[in-house]
Coordinates of C-alpha atoms in Angstrom, one line a residue:
X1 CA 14.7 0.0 -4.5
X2 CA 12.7 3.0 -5.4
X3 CA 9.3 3.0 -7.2
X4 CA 8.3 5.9 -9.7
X5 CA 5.1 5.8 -10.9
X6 CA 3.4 7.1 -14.2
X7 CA -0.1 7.1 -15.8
X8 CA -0.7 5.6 -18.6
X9 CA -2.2 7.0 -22.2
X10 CA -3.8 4.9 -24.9
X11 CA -7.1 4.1 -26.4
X12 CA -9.7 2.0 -25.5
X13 CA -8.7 -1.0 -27.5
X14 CA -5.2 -0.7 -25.7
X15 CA -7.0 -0.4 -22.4
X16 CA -8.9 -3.6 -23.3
X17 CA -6.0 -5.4 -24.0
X18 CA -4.1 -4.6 -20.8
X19 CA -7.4 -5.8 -19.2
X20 CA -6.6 -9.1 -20.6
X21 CA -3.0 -9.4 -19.8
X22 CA -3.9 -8.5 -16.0
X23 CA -6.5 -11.4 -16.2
X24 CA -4.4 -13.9 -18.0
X25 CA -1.9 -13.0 -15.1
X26 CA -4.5 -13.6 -12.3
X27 CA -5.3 -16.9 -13.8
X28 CA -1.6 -17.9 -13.9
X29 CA -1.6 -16.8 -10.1
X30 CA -4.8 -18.6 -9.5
X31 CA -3.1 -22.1 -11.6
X32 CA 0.1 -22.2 -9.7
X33 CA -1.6 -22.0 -6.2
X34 CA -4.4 -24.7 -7.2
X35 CA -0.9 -26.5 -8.3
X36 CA 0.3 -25.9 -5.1
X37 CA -3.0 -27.5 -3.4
X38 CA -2.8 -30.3 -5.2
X39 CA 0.5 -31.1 -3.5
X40 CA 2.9 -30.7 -6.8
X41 CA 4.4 -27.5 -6.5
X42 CA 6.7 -27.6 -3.4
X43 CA 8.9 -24.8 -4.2
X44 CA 9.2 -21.7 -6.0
X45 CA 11.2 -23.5 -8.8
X46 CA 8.3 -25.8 -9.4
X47 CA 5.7 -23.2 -9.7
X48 CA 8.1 -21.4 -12.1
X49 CA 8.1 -24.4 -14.5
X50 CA 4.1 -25.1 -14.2
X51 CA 3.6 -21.6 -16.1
X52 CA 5.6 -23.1 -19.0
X53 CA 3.3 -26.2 -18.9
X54 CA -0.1 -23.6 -19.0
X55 CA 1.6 -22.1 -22.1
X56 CA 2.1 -24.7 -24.1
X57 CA -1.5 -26.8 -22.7
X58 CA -3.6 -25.8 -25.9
X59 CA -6.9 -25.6 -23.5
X60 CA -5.4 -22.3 -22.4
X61 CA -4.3 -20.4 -25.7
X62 CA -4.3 -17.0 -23.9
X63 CA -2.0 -18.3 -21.1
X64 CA 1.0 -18.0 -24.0
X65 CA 0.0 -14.7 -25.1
X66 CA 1.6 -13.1 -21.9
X67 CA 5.6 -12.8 -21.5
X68 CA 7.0 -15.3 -20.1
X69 CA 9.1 -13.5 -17.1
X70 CA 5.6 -11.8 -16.8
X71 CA 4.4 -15.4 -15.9
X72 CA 7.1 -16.3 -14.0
X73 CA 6.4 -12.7 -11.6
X74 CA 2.4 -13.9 -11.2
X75 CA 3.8 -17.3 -10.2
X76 CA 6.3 -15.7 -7.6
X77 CA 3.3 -14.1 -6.2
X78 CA 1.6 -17.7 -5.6
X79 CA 4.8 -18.5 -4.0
X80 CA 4.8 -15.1 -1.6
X81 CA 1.9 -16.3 -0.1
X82 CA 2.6 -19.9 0.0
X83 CA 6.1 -18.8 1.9
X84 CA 4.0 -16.4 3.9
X85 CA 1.6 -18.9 5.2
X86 CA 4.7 -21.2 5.7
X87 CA 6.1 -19.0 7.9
X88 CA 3.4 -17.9 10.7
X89 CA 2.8 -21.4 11.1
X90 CA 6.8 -21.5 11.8
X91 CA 6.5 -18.7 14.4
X92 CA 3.3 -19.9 15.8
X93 CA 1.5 -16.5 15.0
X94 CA -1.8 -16.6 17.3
X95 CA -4.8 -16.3 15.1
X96 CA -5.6 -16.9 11.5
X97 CA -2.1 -18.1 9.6
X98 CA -3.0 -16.4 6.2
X99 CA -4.0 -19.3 4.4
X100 CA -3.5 -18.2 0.3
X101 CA -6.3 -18.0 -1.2
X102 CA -7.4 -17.6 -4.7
X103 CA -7.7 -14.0 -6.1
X104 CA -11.0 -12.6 -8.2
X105 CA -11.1 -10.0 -10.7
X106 CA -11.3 -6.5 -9.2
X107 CA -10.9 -3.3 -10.8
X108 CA -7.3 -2.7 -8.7
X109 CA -5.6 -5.4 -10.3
X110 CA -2.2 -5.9 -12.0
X111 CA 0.5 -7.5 -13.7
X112 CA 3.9 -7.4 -13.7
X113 CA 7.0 -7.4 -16.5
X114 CA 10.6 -7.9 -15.4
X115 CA 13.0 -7.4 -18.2
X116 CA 11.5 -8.2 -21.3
X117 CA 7.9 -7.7 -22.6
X118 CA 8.1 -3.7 -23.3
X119 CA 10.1 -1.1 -24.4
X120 CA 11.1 2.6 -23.8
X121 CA 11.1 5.2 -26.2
X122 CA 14.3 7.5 -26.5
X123 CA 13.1 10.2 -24.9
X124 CA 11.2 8.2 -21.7
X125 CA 7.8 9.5 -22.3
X126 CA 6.6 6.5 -24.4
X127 CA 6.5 3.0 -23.3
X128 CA 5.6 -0.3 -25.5
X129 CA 4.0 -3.4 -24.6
X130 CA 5.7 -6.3 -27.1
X131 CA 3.9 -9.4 -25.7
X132 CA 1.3 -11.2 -27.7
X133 CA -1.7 -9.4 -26.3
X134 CA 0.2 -6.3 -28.4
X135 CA -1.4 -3.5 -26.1
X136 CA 0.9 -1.1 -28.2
X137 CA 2.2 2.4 -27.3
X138 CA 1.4 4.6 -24.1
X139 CA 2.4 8.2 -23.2
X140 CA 3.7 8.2 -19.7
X141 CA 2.4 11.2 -17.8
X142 CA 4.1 12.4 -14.2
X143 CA 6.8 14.4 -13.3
X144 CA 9.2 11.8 -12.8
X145 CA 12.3 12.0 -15.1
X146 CA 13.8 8.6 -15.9
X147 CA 16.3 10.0 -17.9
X148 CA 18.4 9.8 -14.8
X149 CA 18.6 6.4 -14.9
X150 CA 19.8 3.6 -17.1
X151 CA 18.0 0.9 -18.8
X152 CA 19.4 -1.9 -17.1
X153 CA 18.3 -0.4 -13.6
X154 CA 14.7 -0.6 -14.3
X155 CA 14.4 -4.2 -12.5
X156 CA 10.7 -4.3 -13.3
X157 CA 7.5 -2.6 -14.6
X158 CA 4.2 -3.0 -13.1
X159 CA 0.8 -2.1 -15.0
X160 CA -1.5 -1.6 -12.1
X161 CA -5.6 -0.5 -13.0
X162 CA -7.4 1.4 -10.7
X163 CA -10.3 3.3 -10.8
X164 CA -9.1 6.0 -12.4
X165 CA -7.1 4.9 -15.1
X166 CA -4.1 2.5 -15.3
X167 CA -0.2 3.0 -14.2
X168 CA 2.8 2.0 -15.0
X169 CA 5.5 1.5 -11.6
X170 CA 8.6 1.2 -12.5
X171 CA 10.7 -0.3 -9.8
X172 CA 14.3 1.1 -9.9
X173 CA 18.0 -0.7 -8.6
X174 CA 19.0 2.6 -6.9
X175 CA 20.4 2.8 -3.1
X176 CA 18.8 5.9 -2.3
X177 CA 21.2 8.2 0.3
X178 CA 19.9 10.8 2.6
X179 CA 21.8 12.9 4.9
X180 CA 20.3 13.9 8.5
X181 CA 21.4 16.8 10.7
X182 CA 21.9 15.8 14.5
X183 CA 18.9 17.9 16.4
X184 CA 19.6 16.4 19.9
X185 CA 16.3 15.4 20.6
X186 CA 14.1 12.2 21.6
X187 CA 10.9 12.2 21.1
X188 CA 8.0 9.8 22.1
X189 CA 4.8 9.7 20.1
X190 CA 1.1 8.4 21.3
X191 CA -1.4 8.0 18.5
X192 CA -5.2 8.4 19.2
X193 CA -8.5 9.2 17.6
X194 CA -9.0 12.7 19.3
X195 CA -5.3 13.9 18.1
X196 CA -3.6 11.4 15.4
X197 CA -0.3 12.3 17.0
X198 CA 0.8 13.8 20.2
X199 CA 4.3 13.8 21.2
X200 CA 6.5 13.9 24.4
X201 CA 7.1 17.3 24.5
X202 CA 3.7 18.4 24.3
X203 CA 3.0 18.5 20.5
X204 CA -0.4 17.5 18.7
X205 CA -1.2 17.0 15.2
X206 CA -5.0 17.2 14.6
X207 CA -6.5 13.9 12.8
X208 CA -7.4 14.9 9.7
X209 CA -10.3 12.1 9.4
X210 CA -11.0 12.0 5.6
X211 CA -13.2 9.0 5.3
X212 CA -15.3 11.2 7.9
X213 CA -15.2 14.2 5.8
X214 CA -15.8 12.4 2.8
X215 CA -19.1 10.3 3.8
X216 CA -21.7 12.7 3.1
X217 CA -20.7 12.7 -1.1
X218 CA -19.9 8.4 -0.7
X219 CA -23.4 7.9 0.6
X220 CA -24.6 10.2 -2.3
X221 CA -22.9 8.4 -4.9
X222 CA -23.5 4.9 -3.2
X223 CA -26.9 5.7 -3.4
X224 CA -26.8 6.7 -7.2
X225 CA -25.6 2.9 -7.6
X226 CA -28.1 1.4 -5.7
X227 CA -30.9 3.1 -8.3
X228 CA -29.6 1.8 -11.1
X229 CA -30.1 -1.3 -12.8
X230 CA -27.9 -4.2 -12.5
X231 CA -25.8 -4.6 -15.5
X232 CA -26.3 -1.7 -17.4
X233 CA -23.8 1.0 -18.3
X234 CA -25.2 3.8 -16.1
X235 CA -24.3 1.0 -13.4
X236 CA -20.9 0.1 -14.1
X237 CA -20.0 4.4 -14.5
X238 CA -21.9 5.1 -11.4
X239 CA -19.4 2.4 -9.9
X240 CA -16.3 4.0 -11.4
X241 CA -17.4 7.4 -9.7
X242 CA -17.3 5.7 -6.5
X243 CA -14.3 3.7 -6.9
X244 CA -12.9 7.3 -7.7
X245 CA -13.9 8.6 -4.6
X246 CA -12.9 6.3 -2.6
X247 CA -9.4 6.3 -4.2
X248 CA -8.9 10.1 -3.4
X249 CA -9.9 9.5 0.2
X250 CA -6.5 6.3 0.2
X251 CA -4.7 9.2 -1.9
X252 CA -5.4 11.7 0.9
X253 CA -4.8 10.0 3.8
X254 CA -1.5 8.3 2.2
X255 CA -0.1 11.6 1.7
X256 CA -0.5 12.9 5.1
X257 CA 0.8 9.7 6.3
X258 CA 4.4 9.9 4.4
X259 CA 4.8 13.9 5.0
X260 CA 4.0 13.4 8.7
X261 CA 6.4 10.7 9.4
X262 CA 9.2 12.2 7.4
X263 CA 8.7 15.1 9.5
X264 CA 8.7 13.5 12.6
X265 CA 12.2 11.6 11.5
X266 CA 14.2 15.0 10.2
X267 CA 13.4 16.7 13.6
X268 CA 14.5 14.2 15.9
X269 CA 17.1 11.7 16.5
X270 CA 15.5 8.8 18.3
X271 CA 11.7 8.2 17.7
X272 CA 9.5 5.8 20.2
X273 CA 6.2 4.3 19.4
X274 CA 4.1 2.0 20.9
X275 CA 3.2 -1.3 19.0
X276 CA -1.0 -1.3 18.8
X277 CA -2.7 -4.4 17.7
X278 CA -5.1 -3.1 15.3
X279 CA -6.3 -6.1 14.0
X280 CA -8.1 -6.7 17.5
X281 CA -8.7 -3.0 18.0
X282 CA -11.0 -2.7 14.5
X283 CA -13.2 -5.4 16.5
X284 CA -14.9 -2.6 18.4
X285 CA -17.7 -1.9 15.9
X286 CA -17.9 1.8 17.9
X287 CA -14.5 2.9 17.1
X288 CA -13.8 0.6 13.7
X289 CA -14.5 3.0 11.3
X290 CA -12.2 5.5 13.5
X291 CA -9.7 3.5 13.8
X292 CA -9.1 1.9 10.1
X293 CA -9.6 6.0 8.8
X294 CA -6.4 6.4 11.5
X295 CA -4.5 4.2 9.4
X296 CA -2.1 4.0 12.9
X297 CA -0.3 0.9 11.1
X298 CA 0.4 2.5 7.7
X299 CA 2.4 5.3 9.6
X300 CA 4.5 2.9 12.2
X301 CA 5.9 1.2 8.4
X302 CA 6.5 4.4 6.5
X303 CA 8.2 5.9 10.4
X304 CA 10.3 2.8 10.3
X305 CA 11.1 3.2 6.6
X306 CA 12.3 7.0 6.9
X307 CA 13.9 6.0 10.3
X308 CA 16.3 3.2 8.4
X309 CA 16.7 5.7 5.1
X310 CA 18.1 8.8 7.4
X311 CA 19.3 6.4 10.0
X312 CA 17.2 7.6 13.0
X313 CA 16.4 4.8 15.5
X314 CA 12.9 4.0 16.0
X315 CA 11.9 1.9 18.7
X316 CA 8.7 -0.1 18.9
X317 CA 7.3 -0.8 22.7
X318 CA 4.7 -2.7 24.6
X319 CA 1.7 -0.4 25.0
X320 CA 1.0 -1.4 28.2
X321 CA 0.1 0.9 31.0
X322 CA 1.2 4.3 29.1
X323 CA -1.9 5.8 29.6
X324 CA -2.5 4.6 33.5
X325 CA 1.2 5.0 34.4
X326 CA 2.2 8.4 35.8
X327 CA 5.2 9.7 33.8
X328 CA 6.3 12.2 36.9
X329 CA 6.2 9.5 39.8
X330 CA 5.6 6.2 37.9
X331 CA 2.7 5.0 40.1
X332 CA -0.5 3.5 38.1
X333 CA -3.8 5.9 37.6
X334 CA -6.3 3.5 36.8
X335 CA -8.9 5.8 33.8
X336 CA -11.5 5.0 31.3
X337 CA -11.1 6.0 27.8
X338 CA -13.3 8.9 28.1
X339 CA -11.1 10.7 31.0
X340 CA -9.0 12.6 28.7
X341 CA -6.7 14.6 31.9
X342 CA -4.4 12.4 33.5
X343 CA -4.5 13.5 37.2
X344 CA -1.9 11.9 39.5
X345 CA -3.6 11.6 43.3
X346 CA -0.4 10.4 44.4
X347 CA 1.9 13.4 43.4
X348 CA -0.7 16.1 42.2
X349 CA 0.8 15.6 38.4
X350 CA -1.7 17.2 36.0
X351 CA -1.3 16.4 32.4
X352 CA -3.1 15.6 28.8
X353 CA -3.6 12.2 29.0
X354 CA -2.1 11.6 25.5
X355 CA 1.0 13.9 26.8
X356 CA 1.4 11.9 29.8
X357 CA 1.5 8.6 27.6
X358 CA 4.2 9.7 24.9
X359 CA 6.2 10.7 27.9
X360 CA 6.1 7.0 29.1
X361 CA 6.5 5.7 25.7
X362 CA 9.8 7.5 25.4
X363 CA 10.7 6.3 28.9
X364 CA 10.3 3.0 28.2
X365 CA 11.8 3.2 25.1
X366 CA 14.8 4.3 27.2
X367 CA 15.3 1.9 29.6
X368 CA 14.1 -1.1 27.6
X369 CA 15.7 -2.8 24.1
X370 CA 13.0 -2.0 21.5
X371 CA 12.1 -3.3 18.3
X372 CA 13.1 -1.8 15.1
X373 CA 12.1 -2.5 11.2
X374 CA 11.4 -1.2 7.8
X375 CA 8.6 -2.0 5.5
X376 CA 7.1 0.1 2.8
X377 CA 4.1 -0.4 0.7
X378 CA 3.4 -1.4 -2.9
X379 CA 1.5 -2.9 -5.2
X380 CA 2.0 -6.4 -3.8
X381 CA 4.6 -7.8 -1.4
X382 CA 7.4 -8.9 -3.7
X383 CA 9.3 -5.6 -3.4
X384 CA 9.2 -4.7 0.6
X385 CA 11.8 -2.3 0.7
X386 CA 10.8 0.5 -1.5
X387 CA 9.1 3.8 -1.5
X388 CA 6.1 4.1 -3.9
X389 CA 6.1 7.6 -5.2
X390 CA 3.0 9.2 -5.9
X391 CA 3.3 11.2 -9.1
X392 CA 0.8 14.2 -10.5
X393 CA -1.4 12.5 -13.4
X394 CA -0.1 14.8 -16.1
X395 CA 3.3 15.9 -17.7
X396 CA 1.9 18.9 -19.8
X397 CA -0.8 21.3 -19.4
X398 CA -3.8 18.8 -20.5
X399 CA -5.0 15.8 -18.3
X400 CA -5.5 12.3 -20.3
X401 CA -9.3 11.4 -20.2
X402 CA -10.8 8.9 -17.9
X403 CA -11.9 5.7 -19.1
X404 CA -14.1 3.6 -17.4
X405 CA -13.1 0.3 -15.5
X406 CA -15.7 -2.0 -15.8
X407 CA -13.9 -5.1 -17.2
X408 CA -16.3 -7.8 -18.9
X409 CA -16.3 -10.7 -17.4
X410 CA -13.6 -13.4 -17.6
X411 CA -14.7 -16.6 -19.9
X412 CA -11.3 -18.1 -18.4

């Protein structure tokens, strides 16, 4: 399943009218899991057949507006995290079991289509939403050519709004194939803060810390928002300027995520990583902020992703010990985090500490059966294994103008 992306060009009315499909979708989401509650929905079946009974209740006349496969997608979305929830409380995940919990209205939202509710034009640069809300004709903009591919492929679209405008995904039937050259070589990689990768022969990739970088103009423009008054339109397009800033910092640090991991796949034929617990790491308030701008987790899935598409092993260990162990003689050197030389006392071994930990990663890795897995991210969690493409906002030589966000508020 691949995931090609566009952005989408209308006017303002059509803007407004998307707005209301993606909230007429979050309040079919929002019905099927109160449904669920309420101890009537018991499977995914019965949650499909509620958002028939919310089109035809006349207390809801919007509800019948949307396309019906579009209500049946929000409703599968109840049901993903109704079958989530079911299932760490099978496994007896420690902590918190994801309890679902009803969504608000955000500026990222969206809503889904499967095979009805919009058309292509001819030429697939023009799409058309058919549905009762009637959002009309939008120019696609990106470089993605979906001439290559057949109507019939195109399994579903997603409208997503962000910040900056809104997209349409379109997620593709296509097994995609890619070839890798053997490089006899095994690598074992150690993330950090000082270096975001260091690997077992010695390599280190610099962190590239954008949310860092980017703090100085965030606090400028947060501050801009805190001035003005509640409510007003200055308010709401001082918002969108931040919402936009933050979104090229998730932009930036997505994009070296995906080119680093690819890279680290194509030049090796076995890849070892350690499996960190973020979740408990982030609860050091000191290193939180670090950590989270990291993003260690978002590389492990997009490393095991390439790893399965050019069918390089990657192996997931313990982390325990690969810092205190000594790779040359095995024996423990107990050091603090701020000791960054790994100096055996036992056999005079003398390395970077984040050097002598990738070499016990890929040791371990070895001489132990690891873990391996795929998972890619989306929109939402209804299409795991894919790859969301990125695309450049414009087609031609002119960029579509930026509309503002701010949605008035739901009377639903």
């Amino acid at each position: 399943m691949l995931v090609y992306e566009a952005k989408l060009e209308g006017q303002k009315d059509q803007y407004e009218r998307l707005d209301e499909a993606i909230r007429t979708g979050l309040f079919i989401r929002n019905s099927c899991l109160r449904y669920w509650l309420d101890g009537h929905g018991k499977s995914r079946n019965d949650l499909n057949r509620y958002c028939k009974v919310l089109a035809d209740n006349p207390e809801f006349p919007w509800a019948k507006k949307l396309n019906s496969m579009a209500r049946q997608a929000m409703a599968e979305r109840a049901w993903a995290a109704v079958a989530r929830f079911y299932d760490n409380c099978a496994k007896k995940t420690p902590g918190k079991k994801g309890f679902p919990k009803f969504k608000r209205l955000q500026t990222r939202a969206s809503v889904e289509y499967k095979t009805s509710g919009w058309t292509l034009s001819e030429d697939r640069r023009f799409i058309a939403f058919t549905d009762g809300f009637k959002a009309g004709t939008f120019k696609l903009w990106g470089t993605r050519d979906l001439h290559f591919y057949q109507i019939n492929q195109i399994k579903r679209i997603r409208v997503v709004r962000r910040s900056d405008g809104y997209y349409a995904q379109f997620c593709l039937d296509v097994e995609r194939v890619e070839t890798h050259e053997f490089k006899n070589r095994m690598v074992g990689l150690d993330v950090g803060l000082t270096h975001f990768l260091t690997d077992s022969d010695g390599n280190q990739i610099e962190n590239p810390r954008y949310l860092r970088k980017s703090e100085k103009a965030l606090k400028r423009i947060q501050r801009r928002v805190s001035r003005k008054k509640k409510g007003s339109k200055n308010r709401r397009a001082s918002i969108n300027r931040l919402g936009r800033k933050h979104l090229k910092v998730e932009r930036q640090r997505k994009d070296f995520e995906v080119k680093t991991a690819r890279h680290v796949i194509q030049s090796a034929d076995l890849v070892a990583i350690e499996v960190l617990k973020v979740h408990n790491m982030v609860k050091n308030r000191h290193l939180a902020k670090s950590i989270s701008d990291a993003a260690w987790s978002m590389f492990r899935q997009w490393l095991e992703y390439f790893g399965k598409l050019y069918g390089v092993p990657v192996i997931a260990i313990a982390p325990q010990y690969t810092s205190q162990n000594c790779s040359n003689c095995n024996q423990t050197v107990k050091k603090s985090l701020n000791v960054r030389t790994h100096i055996c006392p036992h056999c005079g071994y003398i390395a970077d500490r984040d050097w002598n930990a990738a070499l016990n990663i890929l040791a371990k890795a070895l001489n132990t059966v690891g873990h391996t897995g795929i998972y890619a991210c989306g929109e939402n969690d209804l299409c795991t294994e894919e790859e969301t493409i990125q695309c450049k906002p414009t087609r031609g030589s002119r960029k579509p103008k930026e509309q503002s966000l701010e949605s008035p508020p739901s009377t639903k």
